[in-house]
GROMACS .gro file of N, CA, C and O in nm:
model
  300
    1UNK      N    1  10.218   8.286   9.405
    1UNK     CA    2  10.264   8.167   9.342
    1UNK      C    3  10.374   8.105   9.430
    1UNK      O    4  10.451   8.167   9.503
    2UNK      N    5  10.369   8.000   9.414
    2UNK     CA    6  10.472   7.927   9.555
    2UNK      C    7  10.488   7.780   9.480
    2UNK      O    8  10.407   7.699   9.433
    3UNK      N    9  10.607   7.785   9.489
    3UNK     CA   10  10.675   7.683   9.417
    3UNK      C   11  10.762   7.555   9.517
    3UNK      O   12  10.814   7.587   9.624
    4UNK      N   13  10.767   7.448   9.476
    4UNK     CA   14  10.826   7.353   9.541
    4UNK      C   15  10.943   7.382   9.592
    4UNK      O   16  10.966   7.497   9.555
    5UNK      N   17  11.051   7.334   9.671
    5UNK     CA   18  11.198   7.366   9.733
    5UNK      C   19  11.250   7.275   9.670
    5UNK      O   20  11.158   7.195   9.653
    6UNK      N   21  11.321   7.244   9.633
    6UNK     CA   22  11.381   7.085   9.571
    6UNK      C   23  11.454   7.043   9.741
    6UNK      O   24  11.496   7.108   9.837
    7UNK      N   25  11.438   6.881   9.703
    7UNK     CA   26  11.489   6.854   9.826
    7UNK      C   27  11.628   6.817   9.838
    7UNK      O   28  11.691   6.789   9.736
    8UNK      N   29  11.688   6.813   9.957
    8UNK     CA   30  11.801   6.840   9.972
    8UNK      C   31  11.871   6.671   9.962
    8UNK      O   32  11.823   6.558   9.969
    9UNK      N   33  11.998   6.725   9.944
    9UNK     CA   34  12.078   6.537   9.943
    9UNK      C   35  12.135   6.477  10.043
    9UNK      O   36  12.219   6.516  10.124
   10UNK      N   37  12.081   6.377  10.029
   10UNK     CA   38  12.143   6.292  10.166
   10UNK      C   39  12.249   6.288  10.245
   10UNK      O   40  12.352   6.323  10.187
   11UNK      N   41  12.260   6.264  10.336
   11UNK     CA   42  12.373   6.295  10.421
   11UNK      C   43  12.509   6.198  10.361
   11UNK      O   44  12.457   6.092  10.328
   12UNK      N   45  12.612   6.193  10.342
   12UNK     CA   46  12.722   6.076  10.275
   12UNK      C   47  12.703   5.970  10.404
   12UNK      O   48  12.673   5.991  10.522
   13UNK      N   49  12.740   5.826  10.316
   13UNK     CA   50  12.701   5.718  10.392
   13UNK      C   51  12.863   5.683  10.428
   13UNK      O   52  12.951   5.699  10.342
   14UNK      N   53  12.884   5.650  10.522
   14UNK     CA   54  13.039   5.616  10.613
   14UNK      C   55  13.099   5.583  10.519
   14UNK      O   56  13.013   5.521  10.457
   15UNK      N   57  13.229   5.576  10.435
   15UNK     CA   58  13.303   5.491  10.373
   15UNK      C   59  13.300   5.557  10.222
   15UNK      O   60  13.387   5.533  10.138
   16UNK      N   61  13.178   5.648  10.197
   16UNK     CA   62  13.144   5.703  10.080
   16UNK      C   63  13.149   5.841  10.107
   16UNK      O   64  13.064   5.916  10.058
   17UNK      N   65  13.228   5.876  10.171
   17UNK     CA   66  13.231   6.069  10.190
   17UNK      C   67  13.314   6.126  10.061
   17UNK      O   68  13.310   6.249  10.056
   18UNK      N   69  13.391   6.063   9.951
   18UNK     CA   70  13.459   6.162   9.891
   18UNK      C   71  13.410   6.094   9.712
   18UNK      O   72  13.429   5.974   9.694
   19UNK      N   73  13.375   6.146   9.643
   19UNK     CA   74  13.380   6.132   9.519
   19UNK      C   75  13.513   6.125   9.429
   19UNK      O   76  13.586   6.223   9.419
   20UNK      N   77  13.541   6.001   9.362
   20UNK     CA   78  13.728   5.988   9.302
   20UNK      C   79  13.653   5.969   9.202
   20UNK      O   80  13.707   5.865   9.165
   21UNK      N   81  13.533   5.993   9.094
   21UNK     CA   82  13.527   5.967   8.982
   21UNK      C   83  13.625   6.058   8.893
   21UNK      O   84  13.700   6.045   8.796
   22UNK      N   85  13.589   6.139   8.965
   22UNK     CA   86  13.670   6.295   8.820
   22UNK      C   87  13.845   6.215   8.796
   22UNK      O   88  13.901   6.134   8.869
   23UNK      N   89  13.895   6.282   8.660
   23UNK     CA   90  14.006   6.214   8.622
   23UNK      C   91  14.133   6.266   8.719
   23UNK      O   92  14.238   6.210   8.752
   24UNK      N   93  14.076   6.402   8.749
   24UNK     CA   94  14.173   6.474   8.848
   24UNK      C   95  14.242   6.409   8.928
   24UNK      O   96  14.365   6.421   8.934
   25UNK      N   97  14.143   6.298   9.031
   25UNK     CA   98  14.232   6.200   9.082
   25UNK      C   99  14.282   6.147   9.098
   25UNK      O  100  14.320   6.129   9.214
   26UNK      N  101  14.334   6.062   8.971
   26UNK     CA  102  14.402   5.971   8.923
   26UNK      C  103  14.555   6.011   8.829
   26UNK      O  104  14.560   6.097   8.740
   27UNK      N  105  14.641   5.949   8.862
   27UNK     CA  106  14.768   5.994   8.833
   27UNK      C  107  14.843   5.863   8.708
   27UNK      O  108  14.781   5.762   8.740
   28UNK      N  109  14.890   5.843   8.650
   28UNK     CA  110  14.969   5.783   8.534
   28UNK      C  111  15.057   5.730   8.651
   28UNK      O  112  15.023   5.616   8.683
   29UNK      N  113  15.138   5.769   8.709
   29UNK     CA  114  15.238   5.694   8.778
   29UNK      C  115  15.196   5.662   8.922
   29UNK      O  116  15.097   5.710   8.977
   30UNK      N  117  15.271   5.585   8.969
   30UNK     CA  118  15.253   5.549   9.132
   30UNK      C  119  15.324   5.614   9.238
   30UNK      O  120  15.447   5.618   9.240
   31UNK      N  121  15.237   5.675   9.343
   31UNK     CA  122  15.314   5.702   9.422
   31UNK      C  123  15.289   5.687   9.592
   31UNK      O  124  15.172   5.701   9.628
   32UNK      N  125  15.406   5.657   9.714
   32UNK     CA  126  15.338   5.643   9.788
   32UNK      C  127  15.238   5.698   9.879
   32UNK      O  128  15.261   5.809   9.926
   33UNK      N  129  15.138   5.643   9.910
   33UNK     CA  130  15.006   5.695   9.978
   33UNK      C  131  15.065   5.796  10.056
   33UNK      O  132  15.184   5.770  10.073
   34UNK      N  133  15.021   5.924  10.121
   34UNK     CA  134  15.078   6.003  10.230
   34UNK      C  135  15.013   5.991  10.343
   34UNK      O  136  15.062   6.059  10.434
   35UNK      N  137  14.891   5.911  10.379
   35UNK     CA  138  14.926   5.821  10.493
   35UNK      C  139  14.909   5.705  10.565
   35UNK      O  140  14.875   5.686  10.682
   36UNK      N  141  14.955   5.585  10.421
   36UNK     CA  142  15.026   5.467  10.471
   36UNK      C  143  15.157   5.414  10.399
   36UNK      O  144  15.215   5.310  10.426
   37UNK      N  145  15.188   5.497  10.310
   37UNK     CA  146  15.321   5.503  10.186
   37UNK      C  147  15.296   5.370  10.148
   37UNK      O  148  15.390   5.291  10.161
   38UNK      N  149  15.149   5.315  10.085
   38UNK     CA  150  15.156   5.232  10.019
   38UNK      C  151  15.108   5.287   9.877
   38UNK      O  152  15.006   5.354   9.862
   39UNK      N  153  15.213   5.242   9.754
   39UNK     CA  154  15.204   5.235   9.616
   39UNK      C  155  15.033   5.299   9.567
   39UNK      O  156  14.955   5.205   9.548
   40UNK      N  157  14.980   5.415   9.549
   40UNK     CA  158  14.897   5.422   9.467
   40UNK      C  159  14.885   5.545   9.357
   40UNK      O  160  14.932   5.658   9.362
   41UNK      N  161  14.789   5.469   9.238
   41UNK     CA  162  14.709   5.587   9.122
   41UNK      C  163  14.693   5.716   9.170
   41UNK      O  164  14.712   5.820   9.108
   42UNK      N  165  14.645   5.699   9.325
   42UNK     CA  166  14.483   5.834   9.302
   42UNK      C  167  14.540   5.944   9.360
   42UNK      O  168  14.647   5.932   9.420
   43UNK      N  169  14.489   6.040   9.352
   43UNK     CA  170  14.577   6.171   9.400
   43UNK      C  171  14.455   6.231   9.493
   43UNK      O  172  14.346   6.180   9.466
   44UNK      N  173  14.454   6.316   9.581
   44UNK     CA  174  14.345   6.408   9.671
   44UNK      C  175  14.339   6.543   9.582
   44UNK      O  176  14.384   6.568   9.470
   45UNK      N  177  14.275   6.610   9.664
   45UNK     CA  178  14.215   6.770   9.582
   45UNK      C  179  14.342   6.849   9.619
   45UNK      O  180  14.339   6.954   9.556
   46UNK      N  181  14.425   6.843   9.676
   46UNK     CA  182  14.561   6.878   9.643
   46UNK      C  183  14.673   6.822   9.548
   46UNK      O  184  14.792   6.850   9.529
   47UNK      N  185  14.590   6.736   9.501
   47UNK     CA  186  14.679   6.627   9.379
   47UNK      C  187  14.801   6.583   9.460
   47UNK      O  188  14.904   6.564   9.395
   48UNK      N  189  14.807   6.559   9.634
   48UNK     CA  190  14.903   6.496   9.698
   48UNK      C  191  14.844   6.325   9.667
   48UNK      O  192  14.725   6.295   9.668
   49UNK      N  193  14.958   6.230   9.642
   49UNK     CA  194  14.865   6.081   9.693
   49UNK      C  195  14.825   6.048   9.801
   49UNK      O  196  14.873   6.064   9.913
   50UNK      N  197  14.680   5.972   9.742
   50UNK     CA  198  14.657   5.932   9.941
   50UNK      C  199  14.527   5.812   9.857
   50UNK      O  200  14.462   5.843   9.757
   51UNK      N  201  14.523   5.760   9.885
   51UNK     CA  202  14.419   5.620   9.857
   51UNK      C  203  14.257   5.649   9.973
   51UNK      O  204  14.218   5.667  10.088
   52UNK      N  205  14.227   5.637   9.866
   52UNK     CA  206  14.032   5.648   9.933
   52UNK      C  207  14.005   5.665  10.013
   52UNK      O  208  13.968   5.766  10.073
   53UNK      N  209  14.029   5.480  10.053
   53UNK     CA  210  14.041   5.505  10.256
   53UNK      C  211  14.125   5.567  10.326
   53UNK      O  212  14.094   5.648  10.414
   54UNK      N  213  14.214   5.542  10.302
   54UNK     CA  214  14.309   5.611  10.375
   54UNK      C  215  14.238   5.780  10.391
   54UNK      O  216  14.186   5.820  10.495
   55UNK      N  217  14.252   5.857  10.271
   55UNK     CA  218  14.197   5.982  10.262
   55UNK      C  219  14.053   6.021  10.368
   55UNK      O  220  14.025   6.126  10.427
   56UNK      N  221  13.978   5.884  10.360
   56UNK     CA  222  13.833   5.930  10.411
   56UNK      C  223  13.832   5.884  10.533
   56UNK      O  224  13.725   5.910  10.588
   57UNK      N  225  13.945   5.798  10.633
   57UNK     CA  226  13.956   5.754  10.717
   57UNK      C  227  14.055   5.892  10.810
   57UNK      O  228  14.035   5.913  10.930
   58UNK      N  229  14.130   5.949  10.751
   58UNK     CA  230  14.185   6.086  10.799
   58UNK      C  231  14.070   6.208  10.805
   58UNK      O  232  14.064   6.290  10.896
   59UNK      N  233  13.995   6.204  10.711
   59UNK     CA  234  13.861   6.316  10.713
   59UNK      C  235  13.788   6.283  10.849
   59UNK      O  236  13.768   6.357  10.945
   60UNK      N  237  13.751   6.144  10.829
   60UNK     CA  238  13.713   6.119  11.033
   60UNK      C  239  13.770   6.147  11.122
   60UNK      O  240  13.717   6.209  11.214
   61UNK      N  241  13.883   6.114  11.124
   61UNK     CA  242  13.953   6.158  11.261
   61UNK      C  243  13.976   6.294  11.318
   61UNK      O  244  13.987   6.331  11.435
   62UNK      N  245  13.979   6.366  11.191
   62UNK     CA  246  14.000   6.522  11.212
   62UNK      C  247  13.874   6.581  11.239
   62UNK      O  248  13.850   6.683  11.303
   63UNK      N  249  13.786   6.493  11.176
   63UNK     CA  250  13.663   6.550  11.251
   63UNK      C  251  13.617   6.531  11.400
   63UNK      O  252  13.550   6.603  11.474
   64UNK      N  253  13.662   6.434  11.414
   64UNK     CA  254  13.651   6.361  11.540
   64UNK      C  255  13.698   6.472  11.651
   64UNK      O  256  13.623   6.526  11.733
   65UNK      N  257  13.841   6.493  11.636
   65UNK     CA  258  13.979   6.527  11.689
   65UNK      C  259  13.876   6.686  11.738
   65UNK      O  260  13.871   6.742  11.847
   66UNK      N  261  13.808   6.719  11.612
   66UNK     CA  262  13.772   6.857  11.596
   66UNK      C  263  13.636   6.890  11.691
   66UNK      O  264  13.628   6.986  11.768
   67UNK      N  265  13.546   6.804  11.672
   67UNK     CA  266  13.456   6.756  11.751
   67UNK      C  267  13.478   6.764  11.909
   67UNK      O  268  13.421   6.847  11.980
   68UNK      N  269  13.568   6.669  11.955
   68UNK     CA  270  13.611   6.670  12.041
   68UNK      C  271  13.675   6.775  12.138
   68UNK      O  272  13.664   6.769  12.260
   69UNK      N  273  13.737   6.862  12.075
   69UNK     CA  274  13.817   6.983  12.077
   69UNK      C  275  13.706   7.092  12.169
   69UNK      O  276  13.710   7.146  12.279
   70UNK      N  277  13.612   7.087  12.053
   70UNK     CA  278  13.489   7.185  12.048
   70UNK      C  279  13.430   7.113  12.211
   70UNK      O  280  13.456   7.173  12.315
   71UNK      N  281  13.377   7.023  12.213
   71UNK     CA  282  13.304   7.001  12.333
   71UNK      C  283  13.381   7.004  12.446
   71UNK      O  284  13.331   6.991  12.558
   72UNK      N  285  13.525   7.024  12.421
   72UNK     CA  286  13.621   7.046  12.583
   72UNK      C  287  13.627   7.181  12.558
   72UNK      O  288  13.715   7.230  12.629
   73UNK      N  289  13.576   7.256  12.495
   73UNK     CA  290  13.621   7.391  12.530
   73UNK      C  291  13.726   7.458  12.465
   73UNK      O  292  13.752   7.578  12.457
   74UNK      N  293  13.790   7.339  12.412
   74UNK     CA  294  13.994   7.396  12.361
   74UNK      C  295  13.981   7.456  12.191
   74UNK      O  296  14.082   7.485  12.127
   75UNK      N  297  13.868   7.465  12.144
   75UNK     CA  298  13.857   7.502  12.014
   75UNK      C  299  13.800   7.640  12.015
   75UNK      O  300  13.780   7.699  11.908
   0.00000   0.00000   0.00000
């Protein structure tokens, strides 16, 4: 008997890498972003603030940074 695999999920589309629905993210007071210290709600999975982009625009770079690292050898 041999059964289907379910298929797998799409790769995240640029700009959409992090899910902020859950309430977790969101904070009652304002505080500044940690990295552009502009005024926001949303909190990261460390409940530090950091605003969407900002957050998913740092996830690139470190990947990048990391990426990069790896193909010179220094990682």
């Amino acid at each position: 008997m041999t059964g289907r695999r379910p298929r797998r999920a799409p790769p995240p589309v640029p700009g959409q890498l992090l899910d902020w629905t859950d309430s977790k993210h969101w904070a009652r007071t304002q505080a500044p972003c940690r990295h552009c210290r502009k005024p926001t709600f949303l909190r990261d999975d460390d409940r530090l603030p950091a605003d969407k982009v900002c957050a998913e625009k740092a996830i690139a770079e470190r990947a990048a940074r990391t990426t990069a690292n790896y193909q010179n050898g220094t990682l």
